[in-house]
Short mmCIF file of N, CA and C in Angstrom, two decimals:
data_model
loop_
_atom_site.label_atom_id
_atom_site.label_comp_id
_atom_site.label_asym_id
_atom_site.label_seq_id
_atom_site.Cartn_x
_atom_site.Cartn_y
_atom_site.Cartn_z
N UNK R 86 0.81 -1.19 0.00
CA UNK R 86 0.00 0.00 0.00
C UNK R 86 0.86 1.26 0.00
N UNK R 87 1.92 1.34 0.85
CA UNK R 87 2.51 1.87 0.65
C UNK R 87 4.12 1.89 0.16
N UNK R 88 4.62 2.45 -1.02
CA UNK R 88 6.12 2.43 -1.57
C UNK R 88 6.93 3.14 -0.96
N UNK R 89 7.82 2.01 -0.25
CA UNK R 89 8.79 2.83 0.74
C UNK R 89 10.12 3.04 -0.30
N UNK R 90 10.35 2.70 -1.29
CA UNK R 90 11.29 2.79 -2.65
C UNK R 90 11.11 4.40 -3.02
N UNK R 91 10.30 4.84 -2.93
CA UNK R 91 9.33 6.12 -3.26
C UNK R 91 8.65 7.23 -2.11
N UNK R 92 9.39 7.19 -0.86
CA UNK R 92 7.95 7.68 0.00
C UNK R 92 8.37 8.44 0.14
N UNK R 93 7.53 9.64 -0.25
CA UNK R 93 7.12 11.19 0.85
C UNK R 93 6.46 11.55 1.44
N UNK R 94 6.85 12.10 2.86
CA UNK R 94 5.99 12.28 3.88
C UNK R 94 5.99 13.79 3.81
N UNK R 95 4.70 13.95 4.11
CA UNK R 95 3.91 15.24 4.68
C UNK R 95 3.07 15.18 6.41
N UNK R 96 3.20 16.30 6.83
CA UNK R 96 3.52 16.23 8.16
C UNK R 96 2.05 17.78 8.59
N UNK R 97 0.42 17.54 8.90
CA UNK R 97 0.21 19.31 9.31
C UNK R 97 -0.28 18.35 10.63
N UNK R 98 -0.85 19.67 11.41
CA UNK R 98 -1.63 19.62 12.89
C UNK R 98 -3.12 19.99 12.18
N UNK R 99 -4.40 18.99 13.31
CA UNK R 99 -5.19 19.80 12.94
C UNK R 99 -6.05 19.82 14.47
N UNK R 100 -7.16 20.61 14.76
CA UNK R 100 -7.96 20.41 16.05
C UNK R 100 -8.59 19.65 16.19
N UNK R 101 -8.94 18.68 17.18
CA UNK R 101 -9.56 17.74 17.42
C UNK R 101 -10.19 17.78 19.12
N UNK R 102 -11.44 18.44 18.57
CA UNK R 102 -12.36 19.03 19.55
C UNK R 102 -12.98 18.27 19.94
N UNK R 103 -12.81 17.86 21.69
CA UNK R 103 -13.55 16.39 22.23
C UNK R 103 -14.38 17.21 23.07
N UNK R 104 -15.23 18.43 23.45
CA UNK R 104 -16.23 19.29 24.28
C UNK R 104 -16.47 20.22 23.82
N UNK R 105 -17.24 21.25 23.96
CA UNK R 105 -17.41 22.66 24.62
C UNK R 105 -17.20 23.04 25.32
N UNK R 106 -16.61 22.40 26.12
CA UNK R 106 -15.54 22.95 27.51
C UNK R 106 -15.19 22.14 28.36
N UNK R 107 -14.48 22.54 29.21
CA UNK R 107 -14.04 21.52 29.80
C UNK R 107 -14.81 20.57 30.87
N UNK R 108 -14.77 18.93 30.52
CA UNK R 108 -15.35 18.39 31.44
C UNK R 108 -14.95 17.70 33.12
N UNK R 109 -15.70 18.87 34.01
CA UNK R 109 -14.77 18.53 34.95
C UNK R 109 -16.38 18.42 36.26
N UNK R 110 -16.00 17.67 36.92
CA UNK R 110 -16.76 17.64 37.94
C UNK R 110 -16.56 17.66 39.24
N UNK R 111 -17.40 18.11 40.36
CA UNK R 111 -17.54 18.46 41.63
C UNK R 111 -16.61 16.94 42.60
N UNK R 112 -16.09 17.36 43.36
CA UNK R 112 -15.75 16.62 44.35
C UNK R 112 -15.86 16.80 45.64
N UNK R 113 -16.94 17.72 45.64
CA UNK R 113 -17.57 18.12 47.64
C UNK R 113 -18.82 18.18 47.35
N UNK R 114 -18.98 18.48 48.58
CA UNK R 114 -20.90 18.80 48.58
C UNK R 114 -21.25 20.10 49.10
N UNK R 115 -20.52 21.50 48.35
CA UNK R 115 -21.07 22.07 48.42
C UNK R 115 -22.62 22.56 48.28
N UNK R 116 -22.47 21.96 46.82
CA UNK R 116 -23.83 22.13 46.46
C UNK R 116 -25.22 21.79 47.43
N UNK R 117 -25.22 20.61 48.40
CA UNK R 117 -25.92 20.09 49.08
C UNK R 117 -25.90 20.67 50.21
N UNK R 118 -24.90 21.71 50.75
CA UNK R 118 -25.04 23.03 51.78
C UNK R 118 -25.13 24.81 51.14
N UNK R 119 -25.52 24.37 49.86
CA UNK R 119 -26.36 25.99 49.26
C UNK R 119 -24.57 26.66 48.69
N UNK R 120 -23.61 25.80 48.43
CA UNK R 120 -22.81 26.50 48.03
C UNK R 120 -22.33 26.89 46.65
N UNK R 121 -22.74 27.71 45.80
CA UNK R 121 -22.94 27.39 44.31
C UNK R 121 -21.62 27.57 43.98
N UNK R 122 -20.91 28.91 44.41
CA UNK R 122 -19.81 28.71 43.85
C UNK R 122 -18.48 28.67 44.70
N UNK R 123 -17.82 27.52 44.77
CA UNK R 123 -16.87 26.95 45.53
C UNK R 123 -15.59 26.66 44.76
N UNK R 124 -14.35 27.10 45.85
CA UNK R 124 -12.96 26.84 45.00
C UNK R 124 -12.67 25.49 45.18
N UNK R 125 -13.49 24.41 45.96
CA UNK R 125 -12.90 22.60 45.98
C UNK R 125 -12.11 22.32 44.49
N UNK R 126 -11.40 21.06 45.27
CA UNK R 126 -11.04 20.37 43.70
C UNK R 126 -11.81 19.91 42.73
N UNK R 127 -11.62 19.59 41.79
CA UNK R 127 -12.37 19.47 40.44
C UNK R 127 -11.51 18.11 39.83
N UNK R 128 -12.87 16.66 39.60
CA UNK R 128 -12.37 16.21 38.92
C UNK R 128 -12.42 15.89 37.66
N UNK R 129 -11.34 15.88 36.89
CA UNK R 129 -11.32 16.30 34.87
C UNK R 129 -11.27 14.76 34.54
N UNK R 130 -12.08 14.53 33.49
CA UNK R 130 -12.40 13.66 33.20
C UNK R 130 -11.26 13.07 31.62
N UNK R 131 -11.03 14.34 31.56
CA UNK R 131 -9.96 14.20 30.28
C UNK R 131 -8.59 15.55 30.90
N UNK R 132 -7.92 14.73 31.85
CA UNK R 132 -7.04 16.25 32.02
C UNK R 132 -5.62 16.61 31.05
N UNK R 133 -5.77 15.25 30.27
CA UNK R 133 -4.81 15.99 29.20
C UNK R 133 -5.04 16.87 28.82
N UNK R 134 -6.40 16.92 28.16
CA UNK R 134 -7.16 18.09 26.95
C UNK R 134 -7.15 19.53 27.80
N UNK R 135 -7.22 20.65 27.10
CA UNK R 135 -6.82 21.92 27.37
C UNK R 135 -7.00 22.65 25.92
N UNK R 136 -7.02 23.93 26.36
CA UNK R 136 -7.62 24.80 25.56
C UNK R 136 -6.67 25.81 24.14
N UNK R 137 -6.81 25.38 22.85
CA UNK R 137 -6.23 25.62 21.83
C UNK R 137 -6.55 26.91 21.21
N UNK R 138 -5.82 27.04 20.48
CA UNK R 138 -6.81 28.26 19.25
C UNK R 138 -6.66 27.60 18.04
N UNK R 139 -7.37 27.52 17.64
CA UNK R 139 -7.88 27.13 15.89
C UNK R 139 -7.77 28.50 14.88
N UNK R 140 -6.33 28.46 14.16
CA UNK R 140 -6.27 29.79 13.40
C UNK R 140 -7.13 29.87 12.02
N UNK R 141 -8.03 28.17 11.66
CA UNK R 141 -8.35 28.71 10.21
C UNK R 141 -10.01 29.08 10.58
N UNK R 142 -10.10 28.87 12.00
CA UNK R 142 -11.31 29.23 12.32
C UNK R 142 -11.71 30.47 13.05
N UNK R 143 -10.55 30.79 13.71
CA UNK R 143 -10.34 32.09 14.61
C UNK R 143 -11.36 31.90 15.90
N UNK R 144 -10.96 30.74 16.46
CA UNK R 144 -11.94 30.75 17.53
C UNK R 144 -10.77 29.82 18.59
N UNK R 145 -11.32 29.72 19.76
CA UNK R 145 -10.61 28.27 20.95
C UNK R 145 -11.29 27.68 20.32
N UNK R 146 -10.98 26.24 21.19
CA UNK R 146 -11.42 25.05 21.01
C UNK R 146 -10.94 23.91 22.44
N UNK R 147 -11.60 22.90 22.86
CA UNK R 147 -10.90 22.61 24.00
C UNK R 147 -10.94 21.17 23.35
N UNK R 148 -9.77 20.86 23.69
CA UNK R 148 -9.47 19.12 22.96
C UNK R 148 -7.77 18.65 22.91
N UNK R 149 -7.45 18.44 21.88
CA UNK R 149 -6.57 18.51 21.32
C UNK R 149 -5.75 18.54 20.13
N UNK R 150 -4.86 18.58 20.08
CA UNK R 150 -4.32 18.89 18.57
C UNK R 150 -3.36 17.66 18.15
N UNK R 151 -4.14 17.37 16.54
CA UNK R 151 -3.75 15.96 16.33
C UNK R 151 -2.77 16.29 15.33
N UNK R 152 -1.53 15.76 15.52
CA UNK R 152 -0.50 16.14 14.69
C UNK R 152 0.06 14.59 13.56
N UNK R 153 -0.17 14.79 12.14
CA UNK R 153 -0.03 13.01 11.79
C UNK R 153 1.14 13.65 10.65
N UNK R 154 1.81 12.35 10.69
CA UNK R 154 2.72 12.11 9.37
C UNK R 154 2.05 11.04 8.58
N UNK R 155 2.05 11.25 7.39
CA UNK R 155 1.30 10.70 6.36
C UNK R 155 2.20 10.56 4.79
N UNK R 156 1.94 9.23 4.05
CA UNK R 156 2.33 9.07 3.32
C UNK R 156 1.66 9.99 1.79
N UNK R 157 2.68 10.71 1.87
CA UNK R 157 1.86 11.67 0.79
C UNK R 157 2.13 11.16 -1.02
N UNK R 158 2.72 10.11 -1.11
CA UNK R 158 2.54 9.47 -2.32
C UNK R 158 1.48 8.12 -2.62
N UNK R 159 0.98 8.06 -1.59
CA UNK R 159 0.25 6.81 -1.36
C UNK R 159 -1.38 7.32 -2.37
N UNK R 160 -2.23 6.25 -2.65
CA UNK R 160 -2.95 6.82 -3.09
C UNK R 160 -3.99 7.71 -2.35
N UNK R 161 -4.13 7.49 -1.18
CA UNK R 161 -5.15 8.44 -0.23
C UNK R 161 -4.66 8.78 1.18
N UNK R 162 -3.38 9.43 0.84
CA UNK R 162 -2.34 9.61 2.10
C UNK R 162 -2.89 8.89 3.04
N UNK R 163 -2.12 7.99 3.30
CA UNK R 163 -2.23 6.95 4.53
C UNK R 163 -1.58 7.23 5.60
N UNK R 164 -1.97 7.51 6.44
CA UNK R 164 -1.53 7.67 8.21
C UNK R 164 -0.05 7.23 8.26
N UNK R 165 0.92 7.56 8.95
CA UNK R 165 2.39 7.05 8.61
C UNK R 165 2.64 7.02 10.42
N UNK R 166 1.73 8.16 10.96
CA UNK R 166 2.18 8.12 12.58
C UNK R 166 1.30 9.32 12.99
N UNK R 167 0.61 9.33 14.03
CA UNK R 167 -0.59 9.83 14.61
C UNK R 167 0.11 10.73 15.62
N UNK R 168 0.08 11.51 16.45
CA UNK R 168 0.41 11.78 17.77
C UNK R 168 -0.58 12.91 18.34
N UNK R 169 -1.50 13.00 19.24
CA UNK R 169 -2.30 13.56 19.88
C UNK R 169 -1.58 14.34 21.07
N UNK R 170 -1.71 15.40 20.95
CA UNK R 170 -1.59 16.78 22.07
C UNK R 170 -2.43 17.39 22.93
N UNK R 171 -1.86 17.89 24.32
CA UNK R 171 -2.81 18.94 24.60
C UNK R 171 -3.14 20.02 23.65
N UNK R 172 -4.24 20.69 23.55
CA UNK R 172 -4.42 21.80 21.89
C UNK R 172 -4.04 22.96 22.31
N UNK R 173 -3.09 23.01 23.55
CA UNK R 173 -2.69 24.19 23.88
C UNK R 173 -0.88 24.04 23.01
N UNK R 174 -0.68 23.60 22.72
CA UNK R 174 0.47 22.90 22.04
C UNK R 174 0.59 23.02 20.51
N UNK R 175 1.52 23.93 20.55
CA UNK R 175 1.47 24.17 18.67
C UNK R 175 1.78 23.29 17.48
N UNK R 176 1.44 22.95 16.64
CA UNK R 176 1.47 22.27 15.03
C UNK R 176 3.19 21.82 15.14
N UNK R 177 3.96 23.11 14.98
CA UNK R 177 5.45 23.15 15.02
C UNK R 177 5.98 22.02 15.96
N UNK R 178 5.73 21.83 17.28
CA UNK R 178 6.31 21.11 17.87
C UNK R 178 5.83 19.60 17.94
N UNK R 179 4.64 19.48 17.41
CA UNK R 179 3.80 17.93 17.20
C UNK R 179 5.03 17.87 16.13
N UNK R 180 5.94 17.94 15.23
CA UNK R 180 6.50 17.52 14.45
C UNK R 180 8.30 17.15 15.29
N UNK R 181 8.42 18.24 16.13
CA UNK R 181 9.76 17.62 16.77
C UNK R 181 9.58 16.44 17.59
N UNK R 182 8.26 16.54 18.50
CA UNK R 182 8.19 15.23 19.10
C UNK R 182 7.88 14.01 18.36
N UNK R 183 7.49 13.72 16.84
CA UNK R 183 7.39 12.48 16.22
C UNK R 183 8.82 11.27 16.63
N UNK R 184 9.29 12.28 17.02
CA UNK R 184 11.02 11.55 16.59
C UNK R 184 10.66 10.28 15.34
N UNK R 185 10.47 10.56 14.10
CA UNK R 185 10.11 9.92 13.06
C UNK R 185 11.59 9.58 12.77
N UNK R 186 12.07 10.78 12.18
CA UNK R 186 13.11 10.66 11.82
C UNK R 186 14.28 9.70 11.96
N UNK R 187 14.38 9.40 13.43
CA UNK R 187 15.39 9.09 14.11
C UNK R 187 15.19 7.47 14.17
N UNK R 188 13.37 7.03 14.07
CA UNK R 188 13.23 5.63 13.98
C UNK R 188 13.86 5.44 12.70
N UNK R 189 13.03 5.99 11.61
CA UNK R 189 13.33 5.39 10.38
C UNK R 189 15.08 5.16 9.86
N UNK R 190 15.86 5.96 10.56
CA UNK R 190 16.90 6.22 10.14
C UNK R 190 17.91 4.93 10.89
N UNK R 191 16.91 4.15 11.82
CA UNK R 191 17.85 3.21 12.73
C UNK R 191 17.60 1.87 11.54
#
């Protein structure tokens, strides 16, 4: 499927929005003594995920940012290596952490 005789890889980030905000829930009972708004801990149900900006949309987004290397000669660029971010985490650096390079080259 894919020609490694031949391969070029292409490398973008894109957003990958798992809420509308962040999902986090109560861990006291305030609420059950009239306390609406309380500084207790909070537990996050996804605490990787964190809050991005999406530049082709010009908006946040809370999720993360999926950064893939892909076989760009293949016939329907095929996935080459996935890596998921907090989306507070820029495009640029989803590409230093692949360490792609450094496998393929062993």
């Amino acid at each position: 499927m894919i020609d490694t005789s031949n391969l070029s890889i292409a490398g973008d980030g894109t957003p990958f929005v798992t809420s509308a905000r962040e999902r986090k829930h109560r861990v006291c009972n305030c609420t059950l003594n009239g306390i609406t708004d309380c500084d207790c801990d909070r537990y996050f149900s996804q605490p990787d995920c964190d809050i991005g900006w999406d530049s082709s949309r010009d908006c946040f987004y809370h999720g993360y940012d999926l950064y893939m290397l892909v076989a760009a000669n293949s016939e329907s660029d095929l996935p080459i290596f996935p890596l998921l971010n907090p989306a507070s985490k820029h495009d640029s650096h989803g590409f230093l952490e692949t360490d792609f390079w450094k496998r393929i080259s062993e």
